[in-house]
Short mmCIF file of N, CA and C in Angstrom, two decimals:
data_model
loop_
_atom_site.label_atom_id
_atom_site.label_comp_id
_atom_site.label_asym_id
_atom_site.label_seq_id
_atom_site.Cartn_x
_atom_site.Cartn_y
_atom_site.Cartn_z
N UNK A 1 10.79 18.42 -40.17
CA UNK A 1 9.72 18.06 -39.28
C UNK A 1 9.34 19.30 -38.46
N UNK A 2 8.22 19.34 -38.28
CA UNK A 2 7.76 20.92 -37.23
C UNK A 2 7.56 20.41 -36.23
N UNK A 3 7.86 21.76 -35.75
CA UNK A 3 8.12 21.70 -34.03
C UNK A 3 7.01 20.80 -33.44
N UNK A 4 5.61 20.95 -33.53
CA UNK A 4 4.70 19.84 -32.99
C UNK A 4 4.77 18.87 -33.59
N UNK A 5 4.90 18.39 -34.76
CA UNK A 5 5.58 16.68 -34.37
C UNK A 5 6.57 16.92 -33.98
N UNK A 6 7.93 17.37 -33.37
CA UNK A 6 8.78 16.59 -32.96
C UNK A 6 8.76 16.83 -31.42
N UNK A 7 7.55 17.66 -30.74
CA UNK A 7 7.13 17.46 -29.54
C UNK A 7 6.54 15.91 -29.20
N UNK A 8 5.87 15.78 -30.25
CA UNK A 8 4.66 14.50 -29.97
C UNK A 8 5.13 13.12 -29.80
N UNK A 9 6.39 13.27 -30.99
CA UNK A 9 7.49 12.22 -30.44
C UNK A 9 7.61 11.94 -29.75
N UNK A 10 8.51 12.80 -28.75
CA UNK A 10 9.40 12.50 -27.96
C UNK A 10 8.53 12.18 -26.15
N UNK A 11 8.96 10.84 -25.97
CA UNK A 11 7.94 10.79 -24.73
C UNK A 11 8.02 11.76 -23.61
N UNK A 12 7.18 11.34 -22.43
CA UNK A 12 7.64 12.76 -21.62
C UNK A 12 8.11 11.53 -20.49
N UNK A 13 8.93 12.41 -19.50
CA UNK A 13 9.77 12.00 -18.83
C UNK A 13 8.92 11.98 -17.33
N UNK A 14 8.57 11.47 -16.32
CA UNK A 14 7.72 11.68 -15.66
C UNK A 14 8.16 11.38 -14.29
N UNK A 15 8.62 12.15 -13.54
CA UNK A 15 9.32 11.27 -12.16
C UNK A 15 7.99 10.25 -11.49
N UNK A 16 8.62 9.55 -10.58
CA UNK A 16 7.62 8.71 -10.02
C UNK A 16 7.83 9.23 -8.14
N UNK A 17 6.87 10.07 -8.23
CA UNK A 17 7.16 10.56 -6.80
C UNK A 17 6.10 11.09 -6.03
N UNK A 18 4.99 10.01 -6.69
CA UNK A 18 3.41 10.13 -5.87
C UNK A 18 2.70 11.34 -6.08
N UNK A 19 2.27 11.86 -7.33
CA UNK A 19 1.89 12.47 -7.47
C UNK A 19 2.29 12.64 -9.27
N UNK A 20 1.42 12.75 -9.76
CA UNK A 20 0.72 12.59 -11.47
C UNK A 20 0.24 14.08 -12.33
N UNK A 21 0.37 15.01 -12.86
CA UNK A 21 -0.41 15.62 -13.22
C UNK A 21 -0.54 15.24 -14.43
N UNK A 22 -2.02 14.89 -14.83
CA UNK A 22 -1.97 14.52 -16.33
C UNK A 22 -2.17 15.51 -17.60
N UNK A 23 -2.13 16.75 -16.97
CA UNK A 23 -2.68 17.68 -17.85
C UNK A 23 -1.77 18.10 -19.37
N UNK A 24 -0.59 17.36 -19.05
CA UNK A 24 0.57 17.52 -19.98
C UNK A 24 0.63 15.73 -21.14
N UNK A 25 -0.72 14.96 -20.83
CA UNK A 25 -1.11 14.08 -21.82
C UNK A 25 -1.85 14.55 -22.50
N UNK A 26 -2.22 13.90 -23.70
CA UNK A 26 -3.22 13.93 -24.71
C UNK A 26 -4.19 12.93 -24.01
N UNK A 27 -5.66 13.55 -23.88
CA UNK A 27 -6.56 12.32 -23.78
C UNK A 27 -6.42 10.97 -24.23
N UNK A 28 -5.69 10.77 -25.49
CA UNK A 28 -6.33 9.30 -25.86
C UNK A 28 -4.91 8.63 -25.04
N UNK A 29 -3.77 9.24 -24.33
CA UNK A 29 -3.13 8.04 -24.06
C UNK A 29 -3.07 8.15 -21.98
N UNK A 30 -4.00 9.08 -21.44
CA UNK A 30 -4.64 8.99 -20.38
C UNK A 30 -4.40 7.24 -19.62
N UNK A 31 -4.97 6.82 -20.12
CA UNK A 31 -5.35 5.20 -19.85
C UNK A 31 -4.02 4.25 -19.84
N UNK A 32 -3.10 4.48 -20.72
CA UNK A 32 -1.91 4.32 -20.76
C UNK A 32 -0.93 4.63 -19.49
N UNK A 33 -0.82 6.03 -19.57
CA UNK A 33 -0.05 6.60 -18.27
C UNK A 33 -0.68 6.20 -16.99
N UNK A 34 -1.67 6.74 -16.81
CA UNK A 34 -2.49 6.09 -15.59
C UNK A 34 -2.09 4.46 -15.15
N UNK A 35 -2.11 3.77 -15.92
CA UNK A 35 -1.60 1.97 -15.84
C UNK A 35 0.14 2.65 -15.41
N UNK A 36 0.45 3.05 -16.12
CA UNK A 36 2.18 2.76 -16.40
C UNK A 36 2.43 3.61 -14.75
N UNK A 37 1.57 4.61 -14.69
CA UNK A 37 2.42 5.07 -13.12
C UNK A 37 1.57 4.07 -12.49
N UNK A 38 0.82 3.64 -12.12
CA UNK A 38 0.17 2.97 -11.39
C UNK A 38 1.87 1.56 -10.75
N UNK A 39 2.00 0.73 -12.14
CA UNK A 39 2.68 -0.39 -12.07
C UNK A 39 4.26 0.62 -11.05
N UNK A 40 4.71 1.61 -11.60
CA UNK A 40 6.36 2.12 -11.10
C UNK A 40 6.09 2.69 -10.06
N UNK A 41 4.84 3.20 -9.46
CA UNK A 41 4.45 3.72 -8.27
C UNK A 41 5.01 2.75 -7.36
N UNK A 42 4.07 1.57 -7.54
CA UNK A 42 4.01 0.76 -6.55
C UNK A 42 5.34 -0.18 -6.35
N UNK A 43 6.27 -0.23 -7.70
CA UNK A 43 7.18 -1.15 -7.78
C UNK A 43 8.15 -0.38 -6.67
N UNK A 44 8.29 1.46 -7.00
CA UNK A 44 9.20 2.40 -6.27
C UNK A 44 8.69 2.44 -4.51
N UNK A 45 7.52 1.58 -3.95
CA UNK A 45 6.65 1.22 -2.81
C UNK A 45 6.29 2.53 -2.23
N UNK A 46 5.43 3.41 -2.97
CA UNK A 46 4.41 4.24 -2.78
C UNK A 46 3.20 3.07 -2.56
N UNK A 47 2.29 3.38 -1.44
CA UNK A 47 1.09 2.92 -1.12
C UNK A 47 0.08 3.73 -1.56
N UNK A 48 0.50 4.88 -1.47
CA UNK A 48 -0.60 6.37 -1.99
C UNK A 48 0.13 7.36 -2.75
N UNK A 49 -0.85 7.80 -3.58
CA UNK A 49 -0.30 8.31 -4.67
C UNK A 49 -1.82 9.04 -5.28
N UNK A 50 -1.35 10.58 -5.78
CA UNK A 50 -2.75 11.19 -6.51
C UNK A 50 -2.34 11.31 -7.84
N UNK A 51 -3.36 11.53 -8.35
CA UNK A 51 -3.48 11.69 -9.60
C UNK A 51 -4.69 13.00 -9.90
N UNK A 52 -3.61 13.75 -10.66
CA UNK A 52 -4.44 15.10 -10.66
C UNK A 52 -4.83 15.50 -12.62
N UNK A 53 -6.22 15.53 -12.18
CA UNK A 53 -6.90 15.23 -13.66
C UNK A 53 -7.68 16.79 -13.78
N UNK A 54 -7.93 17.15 -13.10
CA UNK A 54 -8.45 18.73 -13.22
C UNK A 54 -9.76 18.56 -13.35
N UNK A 55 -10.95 19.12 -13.14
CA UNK A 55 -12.18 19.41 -13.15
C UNK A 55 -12.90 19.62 -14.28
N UNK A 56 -12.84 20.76 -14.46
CA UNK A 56 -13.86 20.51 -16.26
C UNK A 56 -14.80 19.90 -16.25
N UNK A 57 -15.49 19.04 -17.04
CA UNK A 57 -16.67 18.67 -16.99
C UNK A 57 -16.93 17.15 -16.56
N UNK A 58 -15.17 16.68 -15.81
CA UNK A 58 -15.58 15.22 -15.75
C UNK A 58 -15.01 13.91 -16.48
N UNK A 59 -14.49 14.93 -17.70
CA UNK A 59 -14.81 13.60 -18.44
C UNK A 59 -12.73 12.61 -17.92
N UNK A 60 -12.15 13.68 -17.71
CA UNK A 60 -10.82 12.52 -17.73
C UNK A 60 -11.14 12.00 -16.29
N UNK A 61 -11.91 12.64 -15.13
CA UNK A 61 -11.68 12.45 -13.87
C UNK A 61 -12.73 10.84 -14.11
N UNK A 62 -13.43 10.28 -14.96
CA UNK A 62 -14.32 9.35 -15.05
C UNK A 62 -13.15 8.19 -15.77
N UNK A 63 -12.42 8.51 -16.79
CA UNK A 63 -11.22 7.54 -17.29
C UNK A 63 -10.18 7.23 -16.34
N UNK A 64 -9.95 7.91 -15.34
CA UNK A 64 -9.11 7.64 -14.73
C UNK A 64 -9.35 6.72 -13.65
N UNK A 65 -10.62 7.17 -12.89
CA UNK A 65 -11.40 6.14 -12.29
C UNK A 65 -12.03 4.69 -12.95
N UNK A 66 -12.02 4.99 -14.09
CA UNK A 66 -12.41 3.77 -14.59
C UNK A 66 -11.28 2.53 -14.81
N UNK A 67 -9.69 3.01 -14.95
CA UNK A 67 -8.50 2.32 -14.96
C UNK A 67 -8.60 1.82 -13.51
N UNK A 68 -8.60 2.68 -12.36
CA UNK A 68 -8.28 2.58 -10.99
C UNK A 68 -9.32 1.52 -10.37
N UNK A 69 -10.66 1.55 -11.59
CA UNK A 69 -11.28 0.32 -10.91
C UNK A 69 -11.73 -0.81 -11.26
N UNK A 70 -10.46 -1.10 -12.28
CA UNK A 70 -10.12 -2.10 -12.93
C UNK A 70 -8.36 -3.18 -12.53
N UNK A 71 -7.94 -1.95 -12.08
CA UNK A 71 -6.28 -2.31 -11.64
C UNK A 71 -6.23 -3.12 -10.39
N UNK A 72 -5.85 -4.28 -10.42
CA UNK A 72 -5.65 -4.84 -9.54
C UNK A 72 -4.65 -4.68 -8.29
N UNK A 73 -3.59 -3.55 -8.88
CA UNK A 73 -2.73 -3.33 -7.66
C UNK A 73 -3.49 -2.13 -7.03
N UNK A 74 -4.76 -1.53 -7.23
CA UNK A 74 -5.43 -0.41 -6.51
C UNK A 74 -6.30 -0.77 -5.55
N UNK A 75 -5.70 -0.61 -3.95
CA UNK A 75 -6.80 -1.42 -3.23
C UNK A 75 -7.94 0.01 -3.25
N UNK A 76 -7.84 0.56 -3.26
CA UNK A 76 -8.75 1.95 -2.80
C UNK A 76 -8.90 3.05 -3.45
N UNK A 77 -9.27 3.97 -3.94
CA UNK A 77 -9.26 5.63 -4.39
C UNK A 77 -10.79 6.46 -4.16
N UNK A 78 -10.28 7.63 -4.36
CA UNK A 78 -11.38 8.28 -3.83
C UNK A 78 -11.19 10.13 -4.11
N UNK A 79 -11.78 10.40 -4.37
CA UNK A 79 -11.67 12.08 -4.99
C UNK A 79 -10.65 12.77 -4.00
N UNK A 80 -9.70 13.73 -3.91
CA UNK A 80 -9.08 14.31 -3.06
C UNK A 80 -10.35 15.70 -2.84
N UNK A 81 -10.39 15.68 -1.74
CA UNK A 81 -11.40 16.67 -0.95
C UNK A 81 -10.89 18.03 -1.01
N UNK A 82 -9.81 18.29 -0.90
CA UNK A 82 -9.40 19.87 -1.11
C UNK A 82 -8.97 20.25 -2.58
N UNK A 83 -9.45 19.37 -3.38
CA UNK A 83 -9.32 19.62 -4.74
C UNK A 83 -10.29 20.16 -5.62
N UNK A 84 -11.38 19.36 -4.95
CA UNK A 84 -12.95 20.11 -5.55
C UNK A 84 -13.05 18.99 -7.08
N UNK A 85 -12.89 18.25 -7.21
CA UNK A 85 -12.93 16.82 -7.93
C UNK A 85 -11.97 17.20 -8.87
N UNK A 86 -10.55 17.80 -8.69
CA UNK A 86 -9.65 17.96 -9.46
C UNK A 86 -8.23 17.01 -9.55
N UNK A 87 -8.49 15.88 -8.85
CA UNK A 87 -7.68 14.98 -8.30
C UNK A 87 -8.28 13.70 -7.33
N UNK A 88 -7.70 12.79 -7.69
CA UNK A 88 -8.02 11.20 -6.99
C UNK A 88 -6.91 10.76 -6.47
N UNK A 89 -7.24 10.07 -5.24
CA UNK A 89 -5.79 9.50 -4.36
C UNK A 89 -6.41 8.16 -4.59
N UNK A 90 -5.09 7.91 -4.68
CA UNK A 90 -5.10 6.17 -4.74
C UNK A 90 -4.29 5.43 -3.58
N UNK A 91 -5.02 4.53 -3.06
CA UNK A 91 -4.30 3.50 -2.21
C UNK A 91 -3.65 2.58 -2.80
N UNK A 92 -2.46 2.15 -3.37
CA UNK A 92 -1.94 0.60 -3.36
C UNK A 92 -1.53 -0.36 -2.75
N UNK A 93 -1.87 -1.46 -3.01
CA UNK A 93 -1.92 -2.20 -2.36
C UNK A 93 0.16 -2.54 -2.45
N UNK A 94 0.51 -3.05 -1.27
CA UNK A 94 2.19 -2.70 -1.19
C UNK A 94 2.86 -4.00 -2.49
N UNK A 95 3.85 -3.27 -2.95
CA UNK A 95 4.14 -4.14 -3.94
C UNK A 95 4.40 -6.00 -3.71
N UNK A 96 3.86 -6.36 -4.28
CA UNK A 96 3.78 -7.98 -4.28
C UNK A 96 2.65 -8.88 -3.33
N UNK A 97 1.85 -7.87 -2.95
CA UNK A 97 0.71 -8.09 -2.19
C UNK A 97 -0.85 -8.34 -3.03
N UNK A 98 -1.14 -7.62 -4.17
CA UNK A 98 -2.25 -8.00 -5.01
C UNK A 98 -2.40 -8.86 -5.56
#
């Protein structure tokens, strides 16, 4: 097996400690991770938490927002301001409250 499949395998390990960089996903499973920290964020009772998607032209910073405004444990989010639209903070709502 070559070295990139047996990278692609193996999941990645991701602490849960309010703060996301997704730049180490593949686009198509974006939507995935985004849900999955979303749910261990809030279970570990982070209320806020960013998620840093990087700038470029937009397009993951629009998927990610589009999960966040669909998720029911997200009371709030909103671009992080000293990022320059390279990151979104999220409010959650405290675990067992949504």
């Amino acid at each position: 097996m070559a070295d990139s499949e047996t990278r692609e395998a193996r999941p990645h390990q991701v602490p849960i400690d309010g703060t996301l960089d997704l730049h180490m996903f593949a686009p198509s499973d974006i939507r995935s991770v985004v849900r999955e920290y979303l749910k261990e964020s809030q279970a570990a009772g982070f209320v806020e938490i960013r998620l840093i998607h990087g700038r470029g032209i937009g397009v993951q910073r629009g998927i990610v927002q589009a999960v966040l405004d669909r998720n029911p444990s997200v009371r709030s989010f909103h671009d992080a301001p000293e990022s320059h639209l390279g990151a979104t903070v999220v409010i959650l709502h405290p675990s067992g409250t949504e």
